[in-house]
Coordinates of C-alpha atoms in Angstrom, one line a residue:
X1449 CA 78.8 14.5 210.5
X1450 CA 81.4 17.1 211.3
X1451 CA 81.1 20.7 210.2
X1452 CA 83.1 21.8 207.2
X1453 CA 86.1 23.9 207.8
X1454 CA 85.4 27.6 207.3
X1455 CA 88.8 28.1 205.9
X1456 CA 88.4 25.5 203.0
X1457 CA 85.1 27.1 202.1
X1458 CA 86.5 30.6 202.0
X1459 CA 89.4 29.3 199.7
X1460 CA 86.9 27.8 197.3
X1461 CA 84.9 31.0 197.2
X1462 CA 87.9 33.0 196.6
X1463 CA 88.9 30.7 193.7
X1464 CA 85.5 30.9 192.2
X1465 CA 85.5 34.6 192.5
X1466 CA 88.9 34.8 190.8
X1467 CA 87.8 32.6 187.9
X1468 CA 84.7 34.5 187.5
X1469 CA 86.7 37.7 187.6
X1470 CA 89.2 36.3 185.0
X1471 CA 86.3 35.3 182.6
X1472 CA 84.8 38.7 182.9
X1473 CA 88.1 40.4 182.4
X1474 CA 88.6 38.2 179.3
X1475 CA 85.2 39.0 178.0
X1476 CA 85.7 42.7 178.7
X1477 CA 88.9 42.6 176.8
X1478 CA 87.8 40.7 173.7
X1479 CA 84.1 41.7 173.4
X1480 CA 84.9 44.8 171.3
X1481 CA 87.0 42.8 168.8
X1482 CA 84.2 40.1 168.7
X1483 CA 81.5 42.7 168.0
X1484 CA 83.7 44.3 165.4
X1485 CA 84.5 41.0 163.6
X1486 CA 80.8 39.9 163.9
X1487 CA 79.6 43.2 162.4
X1488 CA 82.2 42.8 159.8
X1489 CA 81.2 39.3 158.9
X1490 CA 77.5 40.2 158.9
X1491 CA 78.3 43.2 156.6
X1492 CA 80.4 41.1 154.3
X1493 CA 77.6 38.5 153.9
X1494 CA 74.9 41.1 153.4
X1495 CA 76.9 43.0 150.8
X1496 CA 77.7 39.7 149.0
X1497 CA 74.1 38.7 148.9
X1498 CA 72.9 42.1 147.8
X1499 CA 75.5 42.3 145.1
X1500 CA 74.9 38.9 143.8
X1501 CA 71.1 39.6 143.5
X1502 CA 71.7 42.9 141.7
X1503 CA 74.2 41.3 139.4
X1504 CA 72.0 38.4 138.5
X1505 CA 69.0 40.9 138.0
X1506 CA 71.2 43.0 135.6
X1507 CA 72.2 39.8 133.8
X1508 CA 68.6 38.7 133.5
X1509 CA 67.5 42.0 132.1
X1510 CA 70.4 41.9 129.7
X1511 CA 69.3 38.5 128.3
X1512 CA 65.7 39.8 128.1
X1513 CA 66.9 42.7 126.1
X1514 CA 68.8 40.3 123.8
X1515 CA 65.6 38.3 123.3
X1516 CA 63.5 41.4 122.6
X1517 CA 66.0 42.6 120.0
X1518 CA 66.0 39.3 118.3
X1519 CA 62.2 39.0 118.4
X1520 CA 62.1 42.5 116.5
X1521 CA 63.7 40.5 113.5
X1522 CA 60.6 38.3 113.3
X1523 CA 58.8 41.0 111.6
X1524 CA 61.2 40.9 108.6
X1525 CA 61.4 38.2 106.0
X1526 CA 65.1 37.4 106.6
X1527 CA 64.5 37.3 110.3
X1528 CA 61.7 34.9 110.0
X1529 CA 63.9 32.6 108.0
X1530 CA 67.0 32.8 110.0
X1531 CA 65.8 33.1 113.6
X1532 CA 64.2 30.3 115.4
X1533 CA 62.4 30.9 118.7
X1534 CA 63.4 27.7 120.5
X1535 CA 67.0 28.0 119.2
X1536 CA 67.1 31.7 120.4
X1537 CA 65.7 30.9 123.8
X1538 CA 68.1 28.0 124.6
X1539 CA 71.1 30.0 123.5
X1540 CA 70.2 33.2 125.6
X1541 CA 69.3 30.8 128.6
X1542 CA 72.5 29.1 128.3
X1543 CA 74.5 32.3 128.1
X1544 CA 72.5 33.6 131.0
X1545 CA 73.1 30.6 133.1
X1546 CA 76.9 30.6 132.5
X1547 CA 77.2 34.4 133.2
X1548 CA 75.1 34.1 136.5
X1549 CA 77.0 31.1 137.6
X1550 CA 80.4 32.8 137.0
X1551 CA 79.1 36.0 138.9
X1552 CA 77.9 33.9 141.8
X1553 CA 81.1 32.0 142.1
X1554 CA 83.3 35.1 142.0
X1555 CA 81.1 37.1 144.5
X1556 CA 80.4 34.3 147.1
X1557 CA 84.0 33.0 146.8
X1558 CA 85.4 36.5 147.6
X1559 CA 83.0 36.9 150.4
X1560 CA 84.1 33.5 151.8
X1561 CA 87.8 34.4 151.7
X1562 CA 87.0 37.8 153.5
X1563 CA 85.0 36.0 156.2
X1564 CA 87.9 33.7 156.8
X1565 CA 90.3 36.7 157.0
X1566 CA 88.0 38.3 159.6
X1567 CA 88.3 35.2 161.8
X1568 CA 92.1 35.6 161.6
X1569 CA 92.8 32.6 159.5
X1570 CA 95.8 33.0 157.2
X1571 CA 94.7 32.7 153.6
X1572 CA 98.1 32.0 152.0
X1573 CA 98.2 28.3 152.9
X1574 CA 94.6 28.0 151.9
X1575 CA 95.0 29.6 148.5
X1576 CA 98.1 27.5 147.9
X1577 CA 96.1 24.4 148.7
X1578 CA 93.3 25.5 146.5
X1579 CA 95.7 26.1 143.7
X1580 CA 97.2 22.6 143.9
X1581 CA 93.6 21.1 144.2
X1582 CA 92.6 23.0 141.2
X1583 CA 95.4 21.8 139.1
X1584 CA 94.7 18.2 140.3
X1585 CA 91.1 18.6 139.5
X1586 CA 91.9 20.2 136.1
X1587 CA 94.0 17.2 135.2
X1588 CA 91.5 14.7 136.4
X1589 CA 88.5 16.3 134.8
X1590 CA 90.1 17.8 131.7
X1591 CA 87.6 16.1 129.5
X1592 CA 84.7 17.7 131.4
X1593 CA 86.4 21.1 131.3
X1594 CA 87.0 20.8 127.5
X1595 CA 83.4 19.9 126.9
X1596 CA 82.2 22.8 129.0
X1597 CA 84.4 25.4 127.2
X1598 CA 83.7 24.0 123.8
X1599 CA 80.0 24.1 124.7
X1600 CA 80.3 27.8 125.8
X1601 CA 82.1 28.9 122.6
X1602 CA 79.7 27.0 120.4
X1603 CA 76.7 28.9 122.0
X1604 CA 78.5 32.2 121.9
X1605 CA 79.6 31.8 118.4
X1606 CA 76.1 30.4 117.4
X1607 CA 77.7 27.6 115.4
X1608 CA 74.3 25.8 115.4
X1609 CA 71.1 25.8 117.2
X1610 CA 67.9 23.8 117.8
X1611 CA 66.3 22.6 114.5
X1612 CA 69.6 22.9 112.5
X1613 CA 70.7 19.9 110.3
X1614 CA 74.4 19.4 111.1
X1615 CA 77.1 16.9 110.3
X1616 CA 79.3 16.6 113.4
X1617 CA 81.7 14.0 112.0
X1618 CA 80.7 11.3 114.6
X1619 CA 76.9 11.7 113.8
X1620 CA 74.5 13.5 111.5
X1621 CA 71.1 14.7 112.3
X1622 CA 68.9 17.4 113.5
X1623 CA 69.8 19.3 116.6
X1624 CA 67.3 18.6 119.4
X1625 CA 69.0 20.3 122.4
X1626 CA 72.2 22.2 122.8
X1627 CA 73.9 22.0 126.2
X1628 CA 77.2 23.2 127.8
X1629 CA 78.6 19.6 127.9
X1630 CA 76.6 17.6 125.3
X1631 CA 74.6 18.2 122.2
X1632 CA 71.6 16.0 121.4
X1633 CA 71.0 15.0 117.8
X1634 CA 68.2 13.0 116.3
X1635 CA 69.4 10.9 113.4
X1636 CA 67.7 10.1 110.0
X1637 CA 66.4 6.8 111.6
X1638 CA 65.1 8.5 114.7
X1639 CA 67.9 7.5 116.9
X1640 CA 69.1 10.1 119.7
X1641 CA 72.7 10.8 119.6
X1642 CA 74.5 12.4 122.7
X1643 CA 77.7 14.1 121.3
X1644 CA 80.2 15.5 123.8
X1645 CA 81.1 19.1 122.7
X1646 CA 84.8 18.5 123.4
X1647 CA 84.9 15.6 120.8
X1648 CA 83.5 17.7 117.9
X1649 CA 86.4 18.6 115.7
X1650 CA 84.4 20.1 112.8
X1651 CA 80.7 21.1 112.4
X1652 CA 79.0 21.1 108.9
X1653 CA 75.8 23.2 109.4
X1654 CA 73.3 22.4 106.5
X1655 CA 70.7 24.9 107.7
X1656 CA 72.6 28.2 107.6
X1657 CA 72.3 30.5 104.6
X1658 CA 70.9 28.4 101.7
X1659 CA 71.2 24.8 100.4
X1660 CA 71.7 23.4 97.0
X1661 CA 69.4 20.7 95.3
X1662 CA 71.3 18.7 92.8
X1663 CA 69.8 16.1 90.5
X1664 CA 71.6 13.9 88.0
X1665 CA 69.6 12.6 85.0
X1666 CA 71.1 9.7 82.9
X1667 CA 69.8 9.7 79.3
X1668 CA 70.4 7.5 76.4
X1669 CA 73.4 8.5 74.1
X1670 CA 71.2 8.9 71.1
X1671 CA 68.6 11.3 72.7
X1672 CA 68.1 14.9 71.8
X1673 CA 69.7 16.8 74.6
X1674 CA 68.3 20.2 73.5
X1675 CA 64.8 18.9 73.7
X1676 CA 65.6 17.2 77.1
X1677 CA 67.0 20.5 78.3
X1678 CA 63.7 22.3 77.3
X1679 CA 61.5 19.8 79.1
X1680 CA 63.7 20.0 82.3
X1681 CA 63.6 23.8 82.2
X1682 CA 59.7 23.7 81.9
X1683 CA 59.5 21.2 84.8
X1684 CA 61.6 23.7 86.8
X1685 CA 59.3 26.5 86.1
X1686 CA 56.2 24.7 86.9
X1687 CA 57.8 23.6 90.2
X1688 CA 58.6 27.1 91.1
X1689 CA 54.9 28.2 90.6
X1690 CA 53.5 25.3 92.7
X1691 CA 52.9 25.3 96.4
X1692 CA 54.8 24.9 98.7
X1693 CA 57.8 24.6 96.4
X1694 CA 57.5 28.2 95.5
X1695 CA 58.6 29.3 99.0
X1696 CA 61.3 26.7 99.4
X1697 CA 63.0 27.5 95.9
X1698 CA 65.2 30.6 96.2
X1699 CA 66.4 30.4 92.6
X1700 CA 65.4 28.9 89.2
X1701 CA 66.0 25.5 88.4
X1702 CA 69.1 25.4 86.1
X1703 CA 70.4 22.8 83.7
X1704 CA 74.1 23.0 84.1
X1705 CA 75.1 20.8 81.3
X1706 CA 76.6 17.3 80.8
X1707 CA 78.3 15.9 83.9
X1708 CA 79.5 12.6 82.2
X1709 CA 79.6 11.3 78.7
X1710 CA 79.7 7.4 78.4
X1711 CA 79.6 5.0 75.5
X1712 CA 75.8 4.3 76.0
X1713 CA 74.7 7.2 78.1
X1714 CA 75.1 10.8 79.1
X1715 CA 74.4 12.5 82.5
X1716 CA 72.8 15.8 82.7
X1717 CA 73.2 17.8 85.9
X1718 CA 70.3 19.9 87.3
X1719 CA 70.7 22.2 90.3
X1720 CA 68.6 24.8 92.2
X1721 CA 69.1 27.1 95.2
X1722 CA 66.8 26.2 98.0
X1723 CA 65.8 27.2 101.6
X1724 CA 68.1 25.8 104.2
X1725 CA 67.2 22.1 105.1
X1726 CA 64.8 21.8 102.1
X1727 CA 67.1 20.5 99.5
X1728 CA 66.2 16.7 99.8
X1729 CA 62.5 17.4 99.4
X1730 CA 63.2 19.5 96.2
X1731 CA 65.4 16.9 94.8
X1732 CA 62.8 14.1 95.2
X1733 CA 60.0 16.3 93.7
X1734 CA 62.3 17.2 90.8
X1735 CA 63.1 13.6 90.0
X1736 CA 59.5 12.7 90.1
X1737 CA 58.4 15.5 87.7
X1738 CA 61.4 15.0 85.4
X1739 CA 60.8 11.3 85.1
X1740 CA 57.1 11.9 84.3
X1741 CA 57.9 14.6 81.8
X1742 CA 60.6 12.7 79.9
X1743 CA 58.4 9.5 79.8
X1744 CA 55.6 11.5 78.3
X1745 CA 58.0 12.9 75.6
X1746 CA 59.3 9.5 74.8
X1747 CA 62.9 10.2 76.1
X1748 CA 64.4 7.2 77.6
X1749 CA 66.1 7.4 81.0
X1750 CA 68.8 4.9 81.8
X1751 CA 69.4 3.6 85.3
X1752 CA 72.9 2.1 84.3
X1753 CA 74.2 -0.1 81.6
X1754 CA 72.5 -3.5 81.4
X1755 CA 74.6 -6.7 80.3
X1756 CA 73.1 -8.7 77.5
X1757 CA 71.6 -12.0 78.6
X1758 CA 73.4 -15.1 77.3
X1759 CA 71.3 -18.0 75.9
X1760 CA 72.0 -21.4 74.5
X1761 CA 71.2 -20.2 71.0
X1762 CA 73.8 -17.4 71.2
X1763 CA 76.4 -19.9 72.3
X1764 CA 77.8 -22.0 69.4
X1765 CA 79.4 -24.6 71.7
X1766 CA 76.2 -25.3 73.4
X1767 CA 75.1 -28.1 70.9
X1768 CA 78.5 -29.8 71.0
X1769 CA 78.8 -32.5 73.6
X1770 CA 81.7 -33.0 75.7
X1771 CA 84.3 -35.7 74.6
X1772 CA 83.9 -39.0 76.2
X1773 CA 86.3 -41.9 76.6
X1774 CA 83.2 -44.3 75.8
X1775 CA 83.1 -42.9 72.3
X1776 CA 86.3 -44.8 71.3
X1777 CA 85.4 -48.6 71.1
X1778 CA 89.1 -49.6 71.4
X1779 CA 89.4 -47.8 74.7
X1780 CA 89.3 -49.9 77.8
X1781 CA 86.2 -48.0 78.9
X1782 CA 84.6 -48.8 75.5
X1783 CA 85.5 -52.5 75.7
X1784 CA 84.1 -52.8 79.2
X1785 CA 80.8 -51.0 78.2
X1786 CA 80.3 -53.0 75.0
X1787 CA 77.8 -55.9 75.3
X1788 CA 79.2 -59.6 75.5
X1789 CA 79.0 -61.7 72.4
X1790 CA 76.4 -64.5 72.6
X1791 CA 77.8 -68.0 73.0
X1792 CA 78.2 -70.2 69.9
X1793 CA 75.5 -72.8 69.4
X1794 CA 76.4 -76.5 70.1
X1795 CA 76.4 -79.0 67.3

């Protein structure tokens, strides 16, 4: 093998030295900017994480203070009736979750944009693209956004909560769970209904404030109404003294008067103010006691007009047979049905 040319080796060493010198010069010219940008990015991330943690902690303390303020109402009679622990817990947790999510999105999103700006990336095209994508997502997921916003306002306005009896139009039942997107109801037959919050157009809350127990009593037309009124009022007074109805009744049982006057009966309307959600039980108990008391007093209760039964004795045409063509001997049917004459005897 021949020895390598010293001139080629020298050229290669010079080229490598120039490359190394160029890389060193490039690093020497840019390391300060890299260090500044790196420190800036690290500082942005640290500040964002610390700020997010502080904001979330402040929001958690705010929610806990709301819970302590609400729990202080439990010592009062009105607070014990209107405040439900599970309802309050879910409501505050939902509000806290929404606030924490919004705070995290704003803080971390701003930090991400600042980091991209530190890398020298132009944010104008990125923000324009994000705006277009947001509009497209808004059109595509408008039902989801509507459900979410409706759920937020339902929770903030405390339209209903866990344990409430509500009529949502599409379904009626007891609220089992309140979410930001759907509300879960348990119907009277035990079925679980999942209702999207954006589809609820109106809410009838049967558990806020107070309820009304209404009972209609149909009596015979000839019955003594004043005596019946005294009996019903006595039944109401006895019901208000009995347990547990004494706690569920918030007012006396009142006889409002005649609701209908018919040919054979009259309808007496009875009403009472009750605890929210307890009206059905009061109505059943009132009907039971009123029925027993009126039966004991000999006052007849009607369930509706009865039609008289029709018998053969009441119908004068029942004993008359329908006309028949065989009744006329001259008719062709009568001739055909008449017996043949016997033949004449032979002589």
